[in-house]
Every structure is written in structure tokens, then in C-alpha cells.
Short mmCIF file of C-alpha atoms in Angstrom, two decimals:
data_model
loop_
_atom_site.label_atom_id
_atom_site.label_comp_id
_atom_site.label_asym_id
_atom_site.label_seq_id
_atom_site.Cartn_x
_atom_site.Cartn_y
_atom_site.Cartn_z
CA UNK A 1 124.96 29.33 166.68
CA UNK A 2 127.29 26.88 164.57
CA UNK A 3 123.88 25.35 163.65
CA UNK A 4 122.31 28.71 161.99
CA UNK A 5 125.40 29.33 160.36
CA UNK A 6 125.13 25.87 158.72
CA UNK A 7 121.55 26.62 158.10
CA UNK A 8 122.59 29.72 156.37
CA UNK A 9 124.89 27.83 154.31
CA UNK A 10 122.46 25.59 152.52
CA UNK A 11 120.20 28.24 151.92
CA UNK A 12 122.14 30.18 149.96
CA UNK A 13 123.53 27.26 148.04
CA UNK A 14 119.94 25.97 147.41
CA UNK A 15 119.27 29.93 145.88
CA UNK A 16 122.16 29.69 143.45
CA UNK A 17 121.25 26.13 141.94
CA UNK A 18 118.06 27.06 141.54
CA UNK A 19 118.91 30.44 139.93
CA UNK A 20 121.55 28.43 137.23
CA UNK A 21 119.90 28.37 134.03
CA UNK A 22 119.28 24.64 132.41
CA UNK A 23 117.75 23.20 129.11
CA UNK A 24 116.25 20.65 131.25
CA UNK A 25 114.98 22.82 134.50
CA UNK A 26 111.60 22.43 133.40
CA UNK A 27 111.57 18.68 132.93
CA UNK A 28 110.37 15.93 135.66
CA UNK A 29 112.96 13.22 136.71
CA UNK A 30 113.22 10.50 134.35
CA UNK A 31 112.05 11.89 131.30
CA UNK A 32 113.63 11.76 128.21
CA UNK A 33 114.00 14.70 125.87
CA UNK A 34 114.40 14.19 122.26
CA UNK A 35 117.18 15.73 120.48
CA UNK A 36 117.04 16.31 116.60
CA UNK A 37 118.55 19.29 116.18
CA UNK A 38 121.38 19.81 113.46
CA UNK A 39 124.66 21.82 114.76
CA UNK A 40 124.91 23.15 110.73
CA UNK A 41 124.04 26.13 111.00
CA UNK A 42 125.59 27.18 107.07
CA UNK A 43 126.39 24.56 104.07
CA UNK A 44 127.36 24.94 100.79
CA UNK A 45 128.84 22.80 97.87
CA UNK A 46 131.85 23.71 96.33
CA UNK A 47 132.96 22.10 92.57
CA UNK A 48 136.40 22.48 90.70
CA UNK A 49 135.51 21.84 86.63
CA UNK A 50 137.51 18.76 85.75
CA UNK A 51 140.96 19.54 83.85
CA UNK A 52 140.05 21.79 80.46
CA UNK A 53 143.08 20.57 78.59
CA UNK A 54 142.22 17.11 77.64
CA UNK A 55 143.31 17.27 74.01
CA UNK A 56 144.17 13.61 72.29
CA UNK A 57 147.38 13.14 72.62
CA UNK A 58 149.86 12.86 69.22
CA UNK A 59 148.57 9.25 68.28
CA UNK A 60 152.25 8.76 66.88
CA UNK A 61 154.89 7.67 69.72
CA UNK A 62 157.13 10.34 69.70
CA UNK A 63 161.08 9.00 70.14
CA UNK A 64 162.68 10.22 73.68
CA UNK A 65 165.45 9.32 75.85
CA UNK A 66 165.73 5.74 77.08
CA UNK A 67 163.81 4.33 73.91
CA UNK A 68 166.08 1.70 72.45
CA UNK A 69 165.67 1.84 67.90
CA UNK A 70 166.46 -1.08 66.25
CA UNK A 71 167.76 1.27 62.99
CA UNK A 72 168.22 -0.96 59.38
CA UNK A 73 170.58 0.81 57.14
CA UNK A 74 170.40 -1.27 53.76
CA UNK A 75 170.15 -4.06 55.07
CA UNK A 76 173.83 -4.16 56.62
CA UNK A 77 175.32 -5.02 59.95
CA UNK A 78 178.06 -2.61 59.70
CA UNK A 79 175.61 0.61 59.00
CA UNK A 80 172.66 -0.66 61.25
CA UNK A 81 172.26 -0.65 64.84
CA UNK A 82 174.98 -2.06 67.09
CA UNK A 83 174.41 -5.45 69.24
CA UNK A 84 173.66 -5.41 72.75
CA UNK A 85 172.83 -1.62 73.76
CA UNK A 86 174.28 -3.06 77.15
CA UNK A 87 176.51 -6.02 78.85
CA UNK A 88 173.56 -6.31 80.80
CA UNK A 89 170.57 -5.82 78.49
CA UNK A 90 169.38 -8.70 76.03
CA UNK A 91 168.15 -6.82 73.70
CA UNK A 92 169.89 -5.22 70.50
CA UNK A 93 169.94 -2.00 69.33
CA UNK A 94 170.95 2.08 69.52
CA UNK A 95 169.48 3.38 72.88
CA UNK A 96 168.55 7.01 72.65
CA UNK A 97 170.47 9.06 75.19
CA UNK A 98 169.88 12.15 77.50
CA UNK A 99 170.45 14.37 74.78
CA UNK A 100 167.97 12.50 72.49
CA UNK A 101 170.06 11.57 69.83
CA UNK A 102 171.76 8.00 68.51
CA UNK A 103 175.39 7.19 67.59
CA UNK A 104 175.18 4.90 64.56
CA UNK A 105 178.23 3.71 62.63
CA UNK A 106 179.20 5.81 59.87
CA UNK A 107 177.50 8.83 60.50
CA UNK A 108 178.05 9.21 64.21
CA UNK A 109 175.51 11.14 66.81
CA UNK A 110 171.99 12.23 65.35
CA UNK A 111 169.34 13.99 67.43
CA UNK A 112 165.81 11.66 67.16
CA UNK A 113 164.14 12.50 70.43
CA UNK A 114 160.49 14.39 69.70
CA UNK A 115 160.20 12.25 66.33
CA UNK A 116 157.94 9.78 65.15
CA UNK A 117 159.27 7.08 63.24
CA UNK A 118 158.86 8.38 59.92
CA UNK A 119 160.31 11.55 60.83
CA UNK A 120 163.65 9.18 61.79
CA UNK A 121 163.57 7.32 59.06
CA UNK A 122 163.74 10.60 56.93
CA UNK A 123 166.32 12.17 58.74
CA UNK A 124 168.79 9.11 58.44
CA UNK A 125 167.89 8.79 54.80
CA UNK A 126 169.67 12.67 55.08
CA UNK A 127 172.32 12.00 56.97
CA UNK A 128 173.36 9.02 55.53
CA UNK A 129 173.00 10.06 51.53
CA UNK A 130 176.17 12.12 52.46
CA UNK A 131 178.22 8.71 52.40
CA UNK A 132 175.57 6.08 50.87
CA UNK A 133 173.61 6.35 46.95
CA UNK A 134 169.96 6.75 47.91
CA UNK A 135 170.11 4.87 51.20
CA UNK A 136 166.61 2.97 52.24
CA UNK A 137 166.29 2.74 55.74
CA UNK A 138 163.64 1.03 58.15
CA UNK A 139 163.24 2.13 62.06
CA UNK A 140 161.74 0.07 64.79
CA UNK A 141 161.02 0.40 68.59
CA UNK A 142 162.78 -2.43 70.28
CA UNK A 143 161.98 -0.79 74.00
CA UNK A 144 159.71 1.66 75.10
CA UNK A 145 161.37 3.79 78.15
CA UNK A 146 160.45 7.78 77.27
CA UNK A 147 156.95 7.58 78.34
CA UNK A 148 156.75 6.41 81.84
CA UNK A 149 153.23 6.62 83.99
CA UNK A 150 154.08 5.59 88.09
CA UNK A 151 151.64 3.60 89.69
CA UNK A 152 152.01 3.95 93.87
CA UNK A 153 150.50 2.87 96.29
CA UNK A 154 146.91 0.22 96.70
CA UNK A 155 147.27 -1.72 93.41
CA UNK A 156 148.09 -5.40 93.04
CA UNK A 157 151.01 -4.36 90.43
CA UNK A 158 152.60 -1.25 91.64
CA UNK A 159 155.63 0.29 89.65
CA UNK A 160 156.89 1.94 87.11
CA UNK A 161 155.04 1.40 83.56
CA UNK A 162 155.77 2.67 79.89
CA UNK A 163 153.48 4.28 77.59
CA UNK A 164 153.74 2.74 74.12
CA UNK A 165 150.71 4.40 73.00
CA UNK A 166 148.00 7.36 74.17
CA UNK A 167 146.45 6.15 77.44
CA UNK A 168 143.77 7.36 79.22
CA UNK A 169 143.12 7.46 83.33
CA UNK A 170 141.09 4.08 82.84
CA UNK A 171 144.01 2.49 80.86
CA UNK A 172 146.80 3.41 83.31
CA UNK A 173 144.42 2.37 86.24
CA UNK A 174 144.11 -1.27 84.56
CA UNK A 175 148.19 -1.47 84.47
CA UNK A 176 148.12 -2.01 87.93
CA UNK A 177 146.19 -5.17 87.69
CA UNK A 178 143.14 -3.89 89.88
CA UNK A 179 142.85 -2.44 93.79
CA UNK A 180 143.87 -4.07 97.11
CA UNK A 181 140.88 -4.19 99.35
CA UNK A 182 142.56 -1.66 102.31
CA UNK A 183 142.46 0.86 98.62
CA UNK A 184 140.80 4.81 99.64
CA UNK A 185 139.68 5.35 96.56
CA UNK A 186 137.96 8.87 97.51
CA UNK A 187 141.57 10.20 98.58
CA UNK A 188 143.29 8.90 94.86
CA UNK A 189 144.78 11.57 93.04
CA UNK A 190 146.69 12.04 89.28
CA UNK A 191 149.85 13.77 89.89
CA UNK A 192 150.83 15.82 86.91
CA UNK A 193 154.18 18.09 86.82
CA UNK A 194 154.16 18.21 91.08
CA UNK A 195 150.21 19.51 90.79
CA UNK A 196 147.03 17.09 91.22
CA UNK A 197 145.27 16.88 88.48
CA UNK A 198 141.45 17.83 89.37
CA UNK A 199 139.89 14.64 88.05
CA UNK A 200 137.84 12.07 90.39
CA UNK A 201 139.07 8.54 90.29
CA UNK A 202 136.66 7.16 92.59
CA UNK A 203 133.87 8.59 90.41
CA UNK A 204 135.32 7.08 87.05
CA UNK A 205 136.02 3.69 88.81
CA UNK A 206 132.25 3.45 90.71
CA UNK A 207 129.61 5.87 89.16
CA UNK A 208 131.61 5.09 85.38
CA UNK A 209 131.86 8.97 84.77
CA UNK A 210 133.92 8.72 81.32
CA UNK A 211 133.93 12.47 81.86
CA UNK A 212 136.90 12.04 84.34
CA UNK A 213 138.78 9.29 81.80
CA UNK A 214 141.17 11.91 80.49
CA UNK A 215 144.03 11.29 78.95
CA UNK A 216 147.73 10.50 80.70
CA UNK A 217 151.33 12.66 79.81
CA UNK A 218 155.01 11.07 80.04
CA UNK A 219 156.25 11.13 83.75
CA UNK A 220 152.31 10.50 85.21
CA UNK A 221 151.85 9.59 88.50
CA UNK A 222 148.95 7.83 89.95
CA UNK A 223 148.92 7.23 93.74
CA UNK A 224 146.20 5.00 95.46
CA UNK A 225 146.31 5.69 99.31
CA UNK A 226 145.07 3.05 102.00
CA UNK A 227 142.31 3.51 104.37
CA UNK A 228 144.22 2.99 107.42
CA UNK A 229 145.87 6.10 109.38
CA UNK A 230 142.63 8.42 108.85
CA UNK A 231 143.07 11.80 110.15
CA UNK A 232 141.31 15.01 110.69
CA UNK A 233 143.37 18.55 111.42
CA UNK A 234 142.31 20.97 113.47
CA UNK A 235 143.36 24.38 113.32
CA UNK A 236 142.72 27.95 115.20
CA UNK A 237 141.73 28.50 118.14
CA UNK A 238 143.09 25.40 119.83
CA UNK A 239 146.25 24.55 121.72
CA UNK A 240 147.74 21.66 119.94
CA UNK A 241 147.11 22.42 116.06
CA UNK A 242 147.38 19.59 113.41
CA UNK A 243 146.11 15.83 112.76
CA UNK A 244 144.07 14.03 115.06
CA UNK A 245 143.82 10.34 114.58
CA UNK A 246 139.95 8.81 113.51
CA UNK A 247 140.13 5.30 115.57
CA UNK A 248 138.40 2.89 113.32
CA UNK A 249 137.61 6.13 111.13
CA UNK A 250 135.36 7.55 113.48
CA UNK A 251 135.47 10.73 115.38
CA UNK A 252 133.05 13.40 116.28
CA UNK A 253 133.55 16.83 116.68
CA UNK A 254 133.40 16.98 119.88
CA UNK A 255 136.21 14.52 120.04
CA UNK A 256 138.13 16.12 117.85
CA UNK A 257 138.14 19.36 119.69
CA UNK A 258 138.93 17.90 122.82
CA UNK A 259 142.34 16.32 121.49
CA UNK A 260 143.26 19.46 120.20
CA UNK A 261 142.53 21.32 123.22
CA UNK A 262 140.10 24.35 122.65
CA UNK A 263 141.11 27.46 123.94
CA UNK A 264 139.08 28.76 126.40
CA UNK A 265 139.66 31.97 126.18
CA UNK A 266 140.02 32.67 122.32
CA UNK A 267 138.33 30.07 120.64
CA UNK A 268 134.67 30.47 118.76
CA UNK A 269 133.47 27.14 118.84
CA UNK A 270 129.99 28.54 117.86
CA UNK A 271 131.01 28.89 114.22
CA UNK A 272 133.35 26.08 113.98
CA UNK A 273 134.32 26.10 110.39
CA UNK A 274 135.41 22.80 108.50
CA UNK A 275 136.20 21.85 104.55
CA UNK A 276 135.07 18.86 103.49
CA UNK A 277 136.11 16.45 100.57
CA UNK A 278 133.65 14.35 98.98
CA UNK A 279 135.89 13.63 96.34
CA UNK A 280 138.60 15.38 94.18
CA UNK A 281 136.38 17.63 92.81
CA UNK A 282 133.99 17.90 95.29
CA UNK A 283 133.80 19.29 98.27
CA UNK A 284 131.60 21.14 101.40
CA UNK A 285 131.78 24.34 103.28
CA UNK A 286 130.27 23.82 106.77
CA UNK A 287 129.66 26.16 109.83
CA UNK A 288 129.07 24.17 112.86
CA UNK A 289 127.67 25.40 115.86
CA UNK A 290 129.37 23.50 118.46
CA UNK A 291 128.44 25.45 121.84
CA UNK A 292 125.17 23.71 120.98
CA UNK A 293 126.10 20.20 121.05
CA UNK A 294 127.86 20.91 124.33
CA UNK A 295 124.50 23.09 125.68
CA UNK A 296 122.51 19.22 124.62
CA UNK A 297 120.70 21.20 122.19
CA UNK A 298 122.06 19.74 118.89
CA UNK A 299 122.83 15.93 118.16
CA UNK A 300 126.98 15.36 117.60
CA UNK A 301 128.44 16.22 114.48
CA UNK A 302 130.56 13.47 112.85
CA UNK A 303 133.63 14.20 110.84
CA UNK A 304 134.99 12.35 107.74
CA UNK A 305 138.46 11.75 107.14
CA UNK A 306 140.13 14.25 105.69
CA UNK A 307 138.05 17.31 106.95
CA UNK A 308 139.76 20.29 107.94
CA UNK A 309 138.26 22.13 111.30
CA UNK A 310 139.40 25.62 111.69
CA UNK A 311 138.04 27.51 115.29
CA UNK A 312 138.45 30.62 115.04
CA UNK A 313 139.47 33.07 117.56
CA UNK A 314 137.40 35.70 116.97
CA UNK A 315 134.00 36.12 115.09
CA UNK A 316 134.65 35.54 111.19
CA UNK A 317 132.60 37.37 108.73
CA UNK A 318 133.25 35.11 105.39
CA UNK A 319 134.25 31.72 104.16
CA UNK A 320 136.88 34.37 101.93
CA UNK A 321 138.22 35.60 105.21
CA UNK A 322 138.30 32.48 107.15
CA UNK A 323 140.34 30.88 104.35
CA UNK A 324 142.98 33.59 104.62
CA UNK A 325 143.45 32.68 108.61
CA UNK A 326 143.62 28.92 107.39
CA UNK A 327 145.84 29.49 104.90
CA UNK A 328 149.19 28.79 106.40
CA UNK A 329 148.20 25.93 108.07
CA UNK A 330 147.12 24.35 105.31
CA UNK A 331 150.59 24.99 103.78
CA UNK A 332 152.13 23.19 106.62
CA UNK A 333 150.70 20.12 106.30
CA UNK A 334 150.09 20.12 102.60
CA UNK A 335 151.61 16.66 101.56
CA UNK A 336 148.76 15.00 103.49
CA UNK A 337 145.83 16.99 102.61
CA UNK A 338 142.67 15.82 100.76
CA UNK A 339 143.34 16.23 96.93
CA UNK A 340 140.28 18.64 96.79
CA UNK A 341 141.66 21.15 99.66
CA UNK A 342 145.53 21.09 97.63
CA UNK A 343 143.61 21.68 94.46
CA UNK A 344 140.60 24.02 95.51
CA UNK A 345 142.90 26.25 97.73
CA UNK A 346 146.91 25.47 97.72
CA UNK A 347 147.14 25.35 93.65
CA UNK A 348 149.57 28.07 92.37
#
């Protein structure tokens, strides 16, 4: 009796397998099946125009605070310029203040920042035919300090520099005194009043695009990151939301998903959505079918550094509405983001 009942057993379990549906049911042991397949299933290219306002700057350095003037008043000591702006400077002369002006012997404070030299020179000849018979007076920089540009980050010579002339992206680049080697020149970015500026470094520096050699403001900053610490964030659907290391930056998708933690009940992995940077100004839309790579009907899909993976929890219609459930996570971890996702999608 115990025998049947094993009998029974089997039989039923040899019915199910045999009933389970398989990509590979139909193939003899030992063969090997070919798999081409790409998990894309929707890509598109996505460009931000490089920055419209790229007047030439006023070729005339304009006077602002921290600029030291060396200031001749007829050719006297006791109307000119004092000595050492400093005890601990070696160099002579009146050192514009926060306010932008001067404090000069005679005639006491006068406002110079936003001037050019001959502009001074003409103001002081004003001021100072109140107590002098036509007055001839010559100004001259001594320091330049109103027009810094910040270089951080990968170059040889990182640090603070000072504008004594226009500059463009090429010309601040070359202050550094080139690129370490560990340098990520796709992830560079041109800070400009707190925004990035949508211009592509790596495209000026390697494909010589003068298109993206615009020209630098006062208070620039240029940041170089490395290539080490490469991440990818995931997003949606997944139980541990955020950056997921790239070890030797490499990672599939697959991988990717699996550190984050899919959520089996709510998440879509069959249109996996991900932004991609290709540079500043470039970028991708993709739409990944990941249930096929899993079902051995797709090859793996590798991710770059930098890509954003969003799986949503329900069926998405649009790339419009998928970046409004993105959105806020993109917020969160803004101050690591690709320049092209701050600029494309996080830009006031």
C-alpha cells in the first residue's frame, strides 16, 4: 500500500514538471541556444543647447574688492598710495575694500569698484581738483583679487586663481596645469552662481568642440571629479532606494536590482526605466525590459556610471509621467548626480 502511495507521488510530480512552461523545453541536452536579443525595448536621445549667453566679456578689467591700485597723485608720496596695504603683504598700495572704494590721503574714501582704469583715473582727477590745480594722476593694478575662477578637484594645480583678463573654459582649464590620470572627465562640470553651466568639458578637451569654449564670470568654479567611487541609483519599486556601488565600474542591471532589492509585489521590472549621461549635454532615455533577461531571453544590460534606474510600481504611460514619480528622488541625492540629470531635470 505504502508502495502505491509512493508511486502516486512521483506521478503527479512528473505531471507538474512537465506541465511548467520553459524557453528551453523543446531543446535536447547539451545544446546551446544563442542569445542576441536586446532588453531595450524604447531609446531616445535627449540634448540641452549649450549656454545662449556667451557674450565677450568687458575686455577692460573692471576694479572690485580685494584688487590692490597702486594710485600716483602728481607724482607725490604724501597724495599717492600708502606703503604696505598690510604688515603681512609685500606689496604697496590702496587695497579696494568690501564696499569697493579706496581711502587715499587727502581726499579720504572714494568708491572705484565696477571701473576700469580710466574711469579711476577720471574720478580722482574730480575728487582731487577740489584741493589740487589740475591734478594728473596715473592708476595701476598692483594685485588682481576681484575676479577669482576655483579650480577643484583632478588637476595637477588645484586652487583658487584670479582673472586678470577675459578667459574662456579652455584658458581656466590650462590654469590648473593639466589632468591627473584617476580625472572623469565625462562627469566635469562649470559651476556658475550654484547652477551647472550646460557646457561639455570632456567634448572641448577630446573631440576640440570650440563650441563649448565659452567664456568664464568672477567667482567660477570648475570641478574635475575622479573615477573612483562610481555609482548607479536605483529608485521605485525597490526596497533599499539610492546608490549602488559599480566594483571596478562595472555592474549590470541585473546586479543592480538585486542590491536594491526589487519588490516583488509592486515592482515593474518589465519597463525598467533609466537616464543616462553621455556627457553634460547629452544624455539617453531607455526602457529596459528586464523580466526578459531573467526569462534568458535577452542578453544582460550593462549600466554606466551615473545612470539613474527608476522601477516603477505600476505600469507608466510616459517618460513625462515617469519623471514626475522620479522627481523627488532625484532631489535627494542631487549633489551627486550626473551634471546632465541636475541640468536636464533639477534646474530651477
Amino acid at each position: 500500500m505504502k508502495c502505491l502511495n509512493y508511486s502516486a507521488y512521483f506521478l503527479v510530480l512528473l505531471l507538474l514538471l512537465a506541465g511548467c512552461a520553459s524557453p528551453y523545453k523543446d531543446l535536447p541536452a547539451g545544446t546551446v541556444k544563442s542569445i542576441t536579443a536586446s532588453p531595450v525595448i524604447e531609446q531616445q536621445t535627449v540634448t540641452i543647447p549649450v549656454i545662449e549667453d556667451n557674450r565677450l566679456p568687458e575686455s577692460d578689467y573692471l576694479i572690485g574688492p580685494g584688487d590692490v591700485l597702486l594710485i600716483n597723485v602728481n607724482g607725490k608720496v604724501e597724495l599717492s598710495s600708502p606703503g604696505l596695504v598690510s604688515s603681512s603683504d609685500t606689496v604697496s598700495g590702496s587695497r579696494v575694500d568690501e564696499s569697493g572704494a579706496v581711502r587715499l590721503p587727502l581726499v579720504g574714501e572714494v568708491t572705484v569698484a565696477g571701473m576700469n582704469l580710466t574711469q579711476i583715473e577720471s574720478r580722482l582727477r574730480q575728487v582731487f581738483s577740489r584741493y589740487l590745480t589740475d591734478p594728473w594722476i596715473v592708476v595701476e593694478i598692483a594685485v588682481y583679487r576681484s575676479h577669482p575662477l576655483y579650480l577643484l578637484g583632478q588637476f595637477r594645480n588645484a586652487g583658487t586663481f584670479y582673472m586678470d583678463r577675459p578667459l574662456t573654459l579652455l584658458n581656466g582649464l590650462a590654469m590648473g596645469g593639466g589632468m591627473l590620470d584617476t580625472a572623469n572627465l565625462r562627469s566635469a562640470r562649470l559651476v556658475r552662481d550654484g547652477q551647472i553651466v550646460p557646457v561639455d568639458i570632456y567634448q572641448l578637451l577630446r573631440e576640440g568642440s570650440l563650441q563649448q569654449n565659452v567664456w568664464l564670470h568672477a567667482e567660477d568654479t570648475i570641478y574635475v571629479p575622479d573615477d573612483k567611487n562610481q555609482n548607479v541609483f536605483v529608485f521605485g519599486g525597490v526596497t533599499k532606494p539610492g546608490p549602488v556601488p559599480m566594483p571596478n565600474g562595472r555592474l549590470s542591471l541585473s546586479q543592480a536590482l538585486a542590491s536594491a532589492g526589487v519588490e516583488e509585489v509592486r515592482g515593474d521590472t518589465a519597463y525598467v526605466r533609466i537616464i543616462r549621461s553621455i556627457s553634460t549635454i547629452r544624455g539617453e532615455l531607455l526602457v529596459v525590459d528586464q523580466s526578459s533577461i531573467l526569462h534568458g531571453e535577452a542578453l544582460p544590460f550593462p549600466l554606466v556610471e551615473g545612470d539613474v534606474v527608476y522601477v516603477p510600481r505600476s505600469k507608466i504611460g510616459n517618460w513625462n509621467r515617469a519623471i514626475q514619480d522620479i522627481l523627488p528622488s532625484l532631489q535627494a541625492v542631487s549633489a551627486v548626480l550626473q551634471p546632465f540629470v541636475s541640468i536636464k531635470y533639477l534646474r530651477d
